[in-house]
XYZ file of C-alpha atoms in Angstrom:
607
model
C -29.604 -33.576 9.885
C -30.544 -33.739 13.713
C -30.148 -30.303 15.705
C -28.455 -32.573 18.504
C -24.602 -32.763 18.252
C -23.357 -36.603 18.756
C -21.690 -36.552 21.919
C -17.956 -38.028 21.454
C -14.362 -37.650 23.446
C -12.765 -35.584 20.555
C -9.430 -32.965 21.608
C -10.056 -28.834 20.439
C -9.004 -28.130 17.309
C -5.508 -26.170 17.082
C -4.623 -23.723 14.556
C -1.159 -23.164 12.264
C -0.123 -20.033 13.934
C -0.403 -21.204 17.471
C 1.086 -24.445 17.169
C 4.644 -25.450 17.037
C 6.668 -27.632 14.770
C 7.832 -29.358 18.698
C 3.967 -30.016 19.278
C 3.023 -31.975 16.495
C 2.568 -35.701 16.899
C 5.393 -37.218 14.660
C 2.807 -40.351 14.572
C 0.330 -37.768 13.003
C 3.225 -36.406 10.838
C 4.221 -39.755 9.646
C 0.941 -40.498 8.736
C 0.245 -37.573 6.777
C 3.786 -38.208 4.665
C 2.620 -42.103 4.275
C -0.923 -40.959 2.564
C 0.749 -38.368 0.518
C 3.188 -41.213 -1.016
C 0.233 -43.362 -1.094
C -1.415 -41.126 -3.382
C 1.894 -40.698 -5.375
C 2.301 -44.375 -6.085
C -0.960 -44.749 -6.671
C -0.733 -42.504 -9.582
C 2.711 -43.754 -11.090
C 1.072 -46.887 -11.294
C -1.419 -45.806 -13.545
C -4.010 -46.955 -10.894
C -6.184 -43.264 -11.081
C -6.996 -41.890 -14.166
C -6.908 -38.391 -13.599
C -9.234 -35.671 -15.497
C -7.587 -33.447 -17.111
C -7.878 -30.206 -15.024
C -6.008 -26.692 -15.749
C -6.283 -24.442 -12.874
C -4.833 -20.495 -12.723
C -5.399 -17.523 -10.844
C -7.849 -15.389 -12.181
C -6.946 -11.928 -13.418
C -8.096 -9.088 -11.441
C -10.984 -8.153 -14.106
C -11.932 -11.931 -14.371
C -12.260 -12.411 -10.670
C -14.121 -9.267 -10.065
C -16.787 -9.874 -12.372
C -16.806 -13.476 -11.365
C -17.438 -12.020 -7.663
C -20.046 -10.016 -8.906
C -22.006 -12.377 -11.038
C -22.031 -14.874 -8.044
C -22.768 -12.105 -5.357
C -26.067 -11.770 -7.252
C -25.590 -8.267 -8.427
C -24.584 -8.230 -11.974
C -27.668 -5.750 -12.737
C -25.781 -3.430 -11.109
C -22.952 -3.101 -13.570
C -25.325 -3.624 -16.243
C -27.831 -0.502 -15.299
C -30.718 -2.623 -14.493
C -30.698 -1.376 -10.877
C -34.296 -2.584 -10.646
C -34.589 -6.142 -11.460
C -34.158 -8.544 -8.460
C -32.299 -9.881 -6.240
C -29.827 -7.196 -6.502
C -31.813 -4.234 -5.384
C -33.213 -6.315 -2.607
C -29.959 -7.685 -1.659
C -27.916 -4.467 -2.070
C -30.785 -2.720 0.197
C -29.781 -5.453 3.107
C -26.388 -4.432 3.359
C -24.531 -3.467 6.042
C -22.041 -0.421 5.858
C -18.615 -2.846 5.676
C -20.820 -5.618 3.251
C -21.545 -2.053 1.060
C -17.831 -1.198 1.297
C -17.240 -4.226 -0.400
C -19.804 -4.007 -2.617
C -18.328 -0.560 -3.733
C -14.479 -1.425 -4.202
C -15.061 -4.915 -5.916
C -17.581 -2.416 -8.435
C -15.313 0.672 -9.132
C -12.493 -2.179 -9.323
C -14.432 -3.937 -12.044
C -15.269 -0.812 -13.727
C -11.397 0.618 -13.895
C -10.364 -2.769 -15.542
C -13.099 -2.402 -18.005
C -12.516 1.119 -18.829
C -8.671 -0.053 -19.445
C -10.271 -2.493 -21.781
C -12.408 0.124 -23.412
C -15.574 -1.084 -22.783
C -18.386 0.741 -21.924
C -19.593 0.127 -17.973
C -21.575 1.920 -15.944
C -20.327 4.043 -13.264
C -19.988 3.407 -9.973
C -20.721 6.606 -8.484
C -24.542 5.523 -10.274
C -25.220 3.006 -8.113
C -23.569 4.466 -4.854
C -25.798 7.747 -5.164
C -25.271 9.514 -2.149
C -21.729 9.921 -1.569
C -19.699 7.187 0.792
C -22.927 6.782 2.656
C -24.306 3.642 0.912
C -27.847 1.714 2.647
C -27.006 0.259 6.487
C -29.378 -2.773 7.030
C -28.801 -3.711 10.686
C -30.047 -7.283 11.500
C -31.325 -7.614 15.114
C -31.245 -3.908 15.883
C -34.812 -2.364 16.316
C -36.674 -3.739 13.181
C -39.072 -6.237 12.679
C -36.782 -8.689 11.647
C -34.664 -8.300 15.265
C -33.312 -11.536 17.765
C -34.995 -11.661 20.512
C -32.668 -13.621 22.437
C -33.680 -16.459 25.028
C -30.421 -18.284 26.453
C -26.865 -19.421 25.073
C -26.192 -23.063 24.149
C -22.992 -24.725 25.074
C -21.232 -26.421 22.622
C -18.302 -28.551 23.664
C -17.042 -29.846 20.356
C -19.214 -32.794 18.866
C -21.072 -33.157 22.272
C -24.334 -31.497 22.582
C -25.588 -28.287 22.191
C -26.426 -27.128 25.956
C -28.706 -24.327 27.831
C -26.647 -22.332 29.881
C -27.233 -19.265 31.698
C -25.398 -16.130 30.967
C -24.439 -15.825 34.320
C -22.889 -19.447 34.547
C -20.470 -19.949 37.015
C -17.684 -22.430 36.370
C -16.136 -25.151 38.466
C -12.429 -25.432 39.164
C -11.926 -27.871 36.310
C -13.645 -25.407 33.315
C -11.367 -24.159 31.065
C -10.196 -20.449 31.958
C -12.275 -19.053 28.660
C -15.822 -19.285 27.203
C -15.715 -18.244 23.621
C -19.064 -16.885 22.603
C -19.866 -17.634 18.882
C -22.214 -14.940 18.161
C -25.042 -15.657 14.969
C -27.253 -12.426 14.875
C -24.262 -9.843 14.291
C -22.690 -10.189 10.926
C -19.095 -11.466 11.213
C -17.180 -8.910 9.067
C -18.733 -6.389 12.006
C -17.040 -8.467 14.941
C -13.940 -8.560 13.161
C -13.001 -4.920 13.188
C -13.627 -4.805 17.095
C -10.049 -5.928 18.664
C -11.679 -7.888 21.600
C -12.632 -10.479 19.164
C -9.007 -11.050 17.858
C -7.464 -11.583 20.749
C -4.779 -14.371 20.342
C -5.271 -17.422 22.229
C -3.336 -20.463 22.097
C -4.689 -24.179 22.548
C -2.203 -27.063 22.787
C -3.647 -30.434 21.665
C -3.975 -31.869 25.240
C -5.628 -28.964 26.722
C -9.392 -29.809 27.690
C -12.406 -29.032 25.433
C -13.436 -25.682 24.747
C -16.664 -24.891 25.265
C -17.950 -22.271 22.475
C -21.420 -20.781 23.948
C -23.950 -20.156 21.278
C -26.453 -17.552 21.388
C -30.118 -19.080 20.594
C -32.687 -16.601 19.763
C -36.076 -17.340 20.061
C -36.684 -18.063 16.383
C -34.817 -20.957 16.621
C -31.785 -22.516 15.031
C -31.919 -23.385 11.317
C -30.161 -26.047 9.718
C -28.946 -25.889 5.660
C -31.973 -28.329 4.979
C -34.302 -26.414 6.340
C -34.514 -23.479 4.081
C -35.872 -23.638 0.423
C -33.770 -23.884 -2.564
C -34.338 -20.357 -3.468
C -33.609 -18.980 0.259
C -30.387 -20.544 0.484
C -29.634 -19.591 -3.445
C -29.844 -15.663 -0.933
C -27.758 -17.241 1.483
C -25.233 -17.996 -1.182
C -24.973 -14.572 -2.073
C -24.819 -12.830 1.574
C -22.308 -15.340 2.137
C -20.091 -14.010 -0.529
C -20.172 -10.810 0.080
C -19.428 -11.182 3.693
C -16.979 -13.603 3.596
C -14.900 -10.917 1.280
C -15.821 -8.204 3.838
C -14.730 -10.824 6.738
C -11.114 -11.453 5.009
C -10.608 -7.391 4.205
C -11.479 -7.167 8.142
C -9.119 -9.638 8.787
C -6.180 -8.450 6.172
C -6.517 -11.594 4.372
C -6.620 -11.455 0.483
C -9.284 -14.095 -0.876
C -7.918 -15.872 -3.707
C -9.616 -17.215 -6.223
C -8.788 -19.934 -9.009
C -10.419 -20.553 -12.723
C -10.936 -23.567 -14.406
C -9.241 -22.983 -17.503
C -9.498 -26.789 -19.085
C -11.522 -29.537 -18.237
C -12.379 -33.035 -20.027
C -14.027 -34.976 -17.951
C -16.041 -38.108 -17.765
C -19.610 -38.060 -18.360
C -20.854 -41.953 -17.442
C -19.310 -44.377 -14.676
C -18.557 -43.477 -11.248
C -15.234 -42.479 -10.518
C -13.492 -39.379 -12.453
C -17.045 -38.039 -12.730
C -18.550 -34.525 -11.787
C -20.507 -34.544 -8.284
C -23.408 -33.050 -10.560
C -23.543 -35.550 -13.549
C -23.492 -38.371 -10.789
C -26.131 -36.820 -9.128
C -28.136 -36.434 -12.304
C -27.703 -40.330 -13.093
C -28.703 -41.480 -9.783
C -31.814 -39.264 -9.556
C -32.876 -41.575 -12.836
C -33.253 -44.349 -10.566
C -33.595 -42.569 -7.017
C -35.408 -39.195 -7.271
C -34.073 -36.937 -4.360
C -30.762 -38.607 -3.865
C -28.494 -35.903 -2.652
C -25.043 -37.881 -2.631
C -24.175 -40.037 -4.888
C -24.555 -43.418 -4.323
C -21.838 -45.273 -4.974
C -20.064 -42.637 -2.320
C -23.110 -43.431 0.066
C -22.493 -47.291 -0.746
C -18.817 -46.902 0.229
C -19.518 -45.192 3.499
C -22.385 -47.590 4.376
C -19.431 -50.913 3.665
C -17.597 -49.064 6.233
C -19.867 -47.841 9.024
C -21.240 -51.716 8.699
C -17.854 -53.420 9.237
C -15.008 -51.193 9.226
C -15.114 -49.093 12.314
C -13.625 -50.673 14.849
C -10.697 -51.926 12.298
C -7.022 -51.054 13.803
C -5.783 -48.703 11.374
C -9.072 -47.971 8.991
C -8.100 -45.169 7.015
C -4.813 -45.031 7.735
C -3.244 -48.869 6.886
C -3.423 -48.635 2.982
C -5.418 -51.671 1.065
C -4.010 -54.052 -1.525
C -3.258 -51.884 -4.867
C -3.894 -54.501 -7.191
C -7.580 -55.399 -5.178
C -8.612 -51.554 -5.201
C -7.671 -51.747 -9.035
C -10.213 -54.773 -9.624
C -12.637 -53.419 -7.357
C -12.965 -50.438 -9.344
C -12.990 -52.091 -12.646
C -15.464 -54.753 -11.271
C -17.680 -51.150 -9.728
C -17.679 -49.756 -12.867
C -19.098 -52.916 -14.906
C -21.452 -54.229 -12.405
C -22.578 -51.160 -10.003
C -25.629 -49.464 -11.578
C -26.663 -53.289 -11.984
C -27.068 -54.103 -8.535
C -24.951 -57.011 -9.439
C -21.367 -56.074 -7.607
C -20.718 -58.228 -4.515
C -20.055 -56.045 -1.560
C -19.146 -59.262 0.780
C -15.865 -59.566 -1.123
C -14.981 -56.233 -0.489
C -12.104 -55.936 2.643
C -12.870 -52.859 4.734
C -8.746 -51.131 4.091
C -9.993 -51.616 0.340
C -13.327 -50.114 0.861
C -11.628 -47.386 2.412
C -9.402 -46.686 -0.266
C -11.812 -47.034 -2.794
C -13.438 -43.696 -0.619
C -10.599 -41.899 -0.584
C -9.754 -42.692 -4.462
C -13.863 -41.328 -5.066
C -12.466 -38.534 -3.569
C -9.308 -37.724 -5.550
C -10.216 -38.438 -8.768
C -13.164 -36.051 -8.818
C -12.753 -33.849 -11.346
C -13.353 -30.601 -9.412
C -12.180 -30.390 -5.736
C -14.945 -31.704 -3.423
C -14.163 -27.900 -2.002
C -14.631 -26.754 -5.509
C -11.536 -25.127 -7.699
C -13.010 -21.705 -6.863
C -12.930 -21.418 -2.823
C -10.318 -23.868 -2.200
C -7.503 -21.009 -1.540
C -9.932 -19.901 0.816
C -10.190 -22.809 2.763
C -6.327 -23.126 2.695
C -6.291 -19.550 3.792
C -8.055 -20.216 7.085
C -4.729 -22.102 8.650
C -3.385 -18.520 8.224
C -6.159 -17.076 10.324
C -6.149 -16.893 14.749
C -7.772 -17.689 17.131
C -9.394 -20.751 15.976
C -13.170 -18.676 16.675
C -12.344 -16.873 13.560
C -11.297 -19.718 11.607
C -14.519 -21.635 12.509
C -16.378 -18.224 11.483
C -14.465 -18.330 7.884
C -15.319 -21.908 7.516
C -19.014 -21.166 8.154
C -19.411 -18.350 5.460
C -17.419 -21.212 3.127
C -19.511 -23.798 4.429
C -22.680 -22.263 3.120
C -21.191 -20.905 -0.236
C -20.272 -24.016 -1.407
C -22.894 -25.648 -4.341
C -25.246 -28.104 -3.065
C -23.795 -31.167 -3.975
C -20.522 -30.605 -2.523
C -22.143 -29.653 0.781
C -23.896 -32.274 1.030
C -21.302 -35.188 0.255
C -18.991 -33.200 2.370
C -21.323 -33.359 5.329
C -21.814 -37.255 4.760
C -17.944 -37.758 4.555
C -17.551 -35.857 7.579
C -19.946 -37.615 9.856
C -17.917 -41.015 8.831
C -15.206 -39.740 9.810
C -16.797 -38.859 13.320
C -17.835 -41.748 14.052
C -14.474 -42.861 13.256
C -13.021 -41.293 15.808
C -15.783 -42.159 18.208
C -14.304 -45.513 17.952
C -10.319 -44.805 18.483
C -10.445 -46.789 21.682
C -10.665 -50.002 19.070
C -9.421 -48.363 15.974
C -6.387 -46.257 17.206
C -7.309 -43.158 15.230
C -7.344 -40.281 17.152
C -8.761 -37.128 15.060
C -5.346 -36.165 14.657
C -4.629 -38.871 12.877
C -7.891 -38.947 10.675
C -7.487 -35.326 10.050
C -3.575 -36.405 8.883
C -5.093 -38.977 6.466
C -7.238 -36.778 5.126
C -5.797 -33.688 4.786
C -3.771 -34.627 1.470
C -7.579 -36.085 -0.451
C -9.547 -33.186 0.243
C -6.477 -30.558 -0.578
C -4.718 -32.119 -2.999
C -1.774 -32.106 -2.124
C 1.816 -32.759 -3.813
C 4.488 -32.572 -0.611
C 7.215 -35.049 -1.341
C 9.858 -34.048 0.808
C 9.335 -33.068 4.173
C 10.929 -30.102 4.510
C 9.821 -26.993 7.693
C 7.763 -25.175 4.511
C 5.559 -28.392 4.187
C 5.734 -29.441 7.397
C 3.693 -26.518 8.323
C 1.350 -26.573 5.687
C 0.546 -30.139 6.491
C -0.323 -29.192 10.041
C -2.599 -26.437 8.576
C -4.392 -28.494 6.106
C -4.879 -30.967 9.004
C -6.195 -28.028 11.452
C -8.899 -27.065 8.944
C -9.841 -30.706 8.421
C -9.944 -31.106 12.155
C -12.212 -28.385 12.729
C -14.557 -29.367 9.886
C -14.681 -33.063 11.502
C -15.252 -31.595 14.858
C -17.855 -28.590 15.089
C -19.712 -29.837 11.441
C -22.888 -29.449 12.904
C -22.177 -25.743 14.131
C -20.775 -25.155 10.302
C -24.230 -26.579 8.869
C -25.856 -23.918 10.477
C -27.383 -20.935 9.034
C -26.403 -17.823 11.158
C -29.075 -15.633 12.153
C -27.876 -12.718 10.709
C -28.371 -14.508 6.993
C -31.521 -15.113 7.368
C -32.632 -11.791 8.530
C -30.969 -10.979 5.365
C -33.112 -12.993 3.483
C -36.263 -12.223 4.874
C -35.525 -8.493 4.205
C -34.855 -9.398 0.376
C -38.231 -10.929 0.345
C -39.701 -7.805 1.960
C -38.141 -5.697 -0.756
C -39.186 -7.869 -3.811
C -42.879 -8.404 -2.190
C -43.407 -5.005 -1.547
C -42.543 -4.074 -4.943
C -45.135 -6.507 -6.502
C -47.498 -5.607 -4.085
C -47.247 -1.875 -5.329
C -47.074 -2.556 -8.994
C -50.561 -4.605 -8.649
C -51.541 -2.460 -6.536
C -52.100 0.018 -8.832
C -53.781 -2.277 -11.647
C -56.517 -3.539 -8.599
C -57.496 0.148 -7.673
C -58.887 0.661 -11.361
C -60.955 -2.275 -11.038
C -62.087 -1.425 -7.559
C -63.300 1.939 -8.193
C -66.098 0.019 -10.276
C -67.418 -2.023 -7.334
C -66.544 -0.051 -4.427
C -68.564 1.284 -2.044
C -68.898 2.660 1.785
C -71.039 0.249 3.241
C -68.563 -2.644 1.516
C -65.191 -0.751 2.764
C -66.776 -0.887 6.068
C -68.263 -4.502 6.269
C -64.105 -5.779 5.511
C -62.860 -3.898 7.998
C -65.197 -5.093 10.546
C -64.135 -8.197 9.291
C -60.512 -7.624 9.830
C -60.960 -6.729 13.086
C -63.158 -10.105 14.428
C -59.672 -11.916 13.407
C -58.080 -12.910 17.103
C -54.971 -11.140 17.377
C -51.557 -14.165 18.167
C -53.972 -17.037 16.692
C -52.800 -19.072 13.740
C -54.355 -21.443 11.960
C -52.139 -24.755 11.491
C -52.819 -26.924 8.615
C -51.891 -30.540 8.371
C -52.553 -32.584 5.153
C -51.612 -35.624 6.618
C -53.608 -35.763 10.161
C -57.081 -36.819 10.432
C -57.350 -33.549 11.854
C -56.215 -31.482 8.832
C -56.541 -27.951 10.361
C -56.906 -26.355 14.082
C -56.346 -22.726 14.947
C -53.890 -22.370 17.773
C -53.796 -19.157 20.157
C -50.308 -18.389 20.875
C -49.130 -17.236 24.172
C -45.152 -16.246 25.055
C -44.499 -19.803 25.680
C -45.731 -21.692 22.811
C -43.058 -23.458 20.805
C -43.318 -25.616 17.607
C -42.766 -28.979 19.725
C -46.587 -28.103 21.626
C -48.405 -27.607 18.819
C -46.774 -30.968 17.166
C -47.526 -32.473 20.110
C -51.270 -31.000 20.236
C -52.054 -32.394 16.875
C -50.412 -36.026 17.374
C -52.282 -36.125 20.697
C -55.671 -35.409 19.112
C -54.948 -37.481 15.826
C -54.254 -40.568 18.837
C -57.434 -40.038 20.367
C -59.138 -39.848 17.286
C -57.747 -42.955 15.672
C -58.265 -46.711 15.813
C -55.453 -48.584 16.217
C -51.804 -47.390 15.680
C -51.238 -45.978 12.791
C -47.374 -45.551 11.798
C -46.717 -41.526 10.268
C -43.755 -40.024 8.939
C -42.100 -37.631 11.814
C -44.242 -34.215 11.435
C -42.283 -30.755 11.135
C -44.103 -27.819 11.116
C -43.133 -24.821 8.806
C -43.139 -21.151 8.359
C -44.269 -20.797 4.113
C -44.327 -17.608 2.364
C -44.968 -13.877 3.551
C -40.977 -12.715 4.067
C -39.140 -16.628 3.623
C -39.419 -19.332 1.251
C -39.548 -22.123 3.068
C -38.336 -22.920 6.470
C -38.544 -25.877 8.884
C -38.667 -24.321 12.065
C -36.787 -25.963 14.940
C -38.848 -27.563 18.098
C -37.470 -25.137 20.239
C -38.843 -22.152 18.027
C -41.317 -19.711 19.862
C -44.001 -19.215 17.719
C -45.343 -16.214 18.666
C -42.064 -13.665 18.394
C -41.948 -15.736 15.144
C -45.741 -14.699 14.491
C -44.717 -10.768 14.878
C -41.656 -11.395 12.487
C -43.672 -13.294 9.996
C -47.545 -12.181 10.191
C -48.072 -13.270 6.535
C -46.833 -16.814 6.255
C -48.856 -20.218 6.425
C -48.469 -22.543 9.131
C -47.930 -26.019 7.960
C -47.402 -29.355 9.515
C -45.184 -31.817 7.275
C -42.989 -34.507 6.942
C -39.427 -33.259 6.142
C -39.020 -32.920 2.344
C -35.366 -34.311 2.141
């Protein structure tokens, strides 16, 4: 995914609570009823075959323990306080994320109790009184944000510099709002300046939100290693719990109770076992291909069609199509030339429907429901973020390629007449699921809050795919924790051994040693340049784009001819993060203080 936001002409997103029934475009209305009877038909006429899926609320002792599994800290009901990641995790916490922590615990352990089983206390864990671990990220500690500018982000346009001190001109909206990354969001919820309510009509001008970038740089989902973001999972639980308590919001949560579902062909299939099929013939796919295959038919062709989307194809065509998919897809023997672009694009919204669990997954999709009910629309773009990066890999990432189609949809309404209003309309009822069939004032508003969250999705996606600062200071503390913990058991073990060779005169010949090591120079290795390794001194200014630019420059020089690379990216490895690609813009040296132990690598991108 590109840092850069596409630039496009899209209107601010509105929210339920600020918009009236009188302000909704009927057009947008109509079109939401229209796909909503579409889908109906669709299924009367037998043309979905639907998996069968029970789904119920779970009970309070069944969702707490859920919660807790999935927060990572299920050794801490079981009295294994010292295996990872929940010590490290719980030791991260903030005094509202511990709160949490504390209620969903001594709730778990009541229901147990009433079920006789034996559970361990929670006065065990939480030791000393109400007074549980503060981790502050970005106040005082090695892990802090230096902070270098705000960005300006005016919807899917471009993220901006902009001073602090920015004045405005006469045609800038009256209000800036700030979204702020270092400072956990549960935190900025309890302060009443950042719940103040204000309304946006759908013709007002675009609000600019102003991003703070600190000096690390930003990081994108892809950039962080599988096990890092399997952390961010878990921060992002237990603050998105902490952010609806803030917010008086309960956070609902289904169970799959029954589910037969298909485990060959493409459409009624898990996300997963597609995956799994299509990484037999394309290792590293991350979406499944038929979905990718669909969306490719249609950014080809189908963009600048009046109507795409919205104008429904033939029923009996979609029918064959997916028959003729199913038989001849995996055999590269389908012919896409036949296919019309309406039927292609209700072929993608069918993919989407029939999937056996919610593309938002049964779990958080009352949460992302519950957002409509949330105001102004900078807290509902926080909740979606903390959903955003709790949702399982595959669903992220086929959500983010649905949702820069439907961007570029809209980049084209001038030919296609669909506004995001209307996109948002048409896809509201796929992604939700929902069953409206008359349209009564109850359903009227929950279509316009369905649409809202879709809207918002569509327009600040690459905001959403971002990984807040404050997580990742999270992480890297967890890997401080867990290191230092190895580093102390074989500590031990290596002091035994040394006390056989040891001597003065060799104590002293390391630490001279130690000492003839420049301090702010790192060594950069790249496996791919001619030049495979160069020691860079870092000064304030040094960013990640001049020492890319220092290696291509002398691998250039060096070489006969041109010679065509992969784009280089260079990482931070190891020491207190996985993995991390660091953005251009990074400044290595604050990053050098943060991270003194890693290796510096230069590297295609791995996805």
């Amino acid at each position: 995914m590109d840092r850069m936001i596409s630039q496009d002409s899209l209107h601010p997103p509105s929210f339920s609570r600020c918009v009236s029934q009188e302000s909704l475009d009927s057009t947008s209305m109509a079109d939401y009823w229209s796909e909503v009877k579409s889908i109906e038909e669709s299924a009367e006429n037998g043309q979905e075959e639907h998996a069968v899926l029970e789904v119920k609320s779970a009970d309070e002792g069944e969702m707490e323990e859920a919660w807790i599994q999935e927060a990572g800290l299920s050794t801490l009901v079981s009295g294994s306080l010292g295996e990872e990641p929940a010590e490290a995790l719980f030791s991260t916490l903030t005094r509202t994320q511990a709160a949490v922590v504390k209620k969903r615990i001594d709730n778990y352990t009541q229901t147990q109790r009433k079920k006789k089983h034996s559970v361990r206390d929670v006065r065990d864990i939480f030791a000393v009184g109400d007074s549980p671990p503060v981790f502050c990220p970005g106040a005082g500690s090695p892990n802090s944000i230096q902070l270098s500018s705000k960005l300006s982000f005016r919807g899917p346009g471009r993220l901006e510099s902009c001073a602090s001190d920015c004045k405005l001109s006469k045609d800038s909206p009256s209000l800036l709002e700030e979204l702020n990354f270092e400072v956990p969001y549960s935190e900025c919820a309890l302060r009443k300046d950042c719940r103040s309510i204000q309304r946006i009509k759908k013709d007002d001008a675009t609000l600019p939100f102003l991003i703070r970038k600190a000096k690390l740089g930003l990081t994108i989902v892809g950039d962080l290693s599988q096990e890092d973001m399997k952390k961010i999972g878990y921060i992002s639980l237990i603050e998105l719990t902490a952010y609806f308590d803030a917010l008086g919001i309960e956070l609902k949560r289904n169970r799959t109770v029954k589910s037969k579902v298909r485990e060959c062909g493409l459409f009624g299939v898990p996300l997963t076992t597609l995956l799994e099929n299509d990484q037999k013939k394309f290792p590293g796919s991350k979406v499944p291909l038929i979905f990718k295959k669909l969306l490719s038919k249609l950014e080809q062709t189908g963009l600048q069609t009046e109507g795409i989307l919205r104008v429904p194809g033939s029923a009996s065509r979609v029918k064959n199509l997916r028959q003729e998919l199913e038989a001849k897809f995996y055999e590269d023997t389908f012919d896409w030339e036949q296919v019309r672009h309406n039927d292609a694009a209700g072929l993608l919204k069918m993919f989407i429907r029939e999937l056996p669990y919610p593309l938002l997954t049964v779990e958080y999709l009352p949460a992302f429901n519950a957002v409509e009910n949330i105001s102004p629309s900078k807290l509902q773009l926080q909740a979606l973020h903390l959903l955003i990066m709790l949702l399982p890999e595959p669903n992220r990432d086929t959500l983010k390629a649905f949702l820069e189609f439907l961007s570029k949809v809209v980049a084209n309404e001038e030919k296609n007449k669909m506004s995001l209003w209307n996109v948002s309309m048409i896809v509201a009822p796929n992604l939700f699921m929902c069953k409206g069939k008359t349209a009564n004032p109850q359903e009227m508003q929950g279509a316009a809050g369905a649409a809202h969250v879709v809207r918002l999705l569509v327009k600040y996606q690459d905001i959403l795919w971002t990984v807040p600062y404050f997580m990742i200071s999270h992480v890297r503390k967890m890997n401080e924790v867990a290191m230092n913990k190895k580093h102390q058991a074989s500590d031990k073990s290596k002091k035994k051994l040394l006390r056989t060779f040891w001597s003065p005169e060799r104590e002293k010949t390391e630490r001279s040693e130690l000492c003839d090591v420049p301090r702010g120079v790192i060594r950069v290795h790249a496996p791919q340049h001619a030049k495979v390794s160069m020691a860079i001194q870092l000064d304030n200014e040094t960013k990640a784009m001049d020492v890319i630019a220092r290696f291509d420059c002398e691998n250039s020089s060096g070489s006969r001819g041109s010679v065509r690379r992969q784009k280089q990216y260079l990482y931070e490895v190891g020491g207190n993060i996985g993995e991390r690609c660091l953005d251009p813009e990074t400044y290595l040296l604050d990053l050098y203080h943060v991270n003194p132990q890693c290796q510096w690598i230069l590297k295609p991108r791995t996805t």
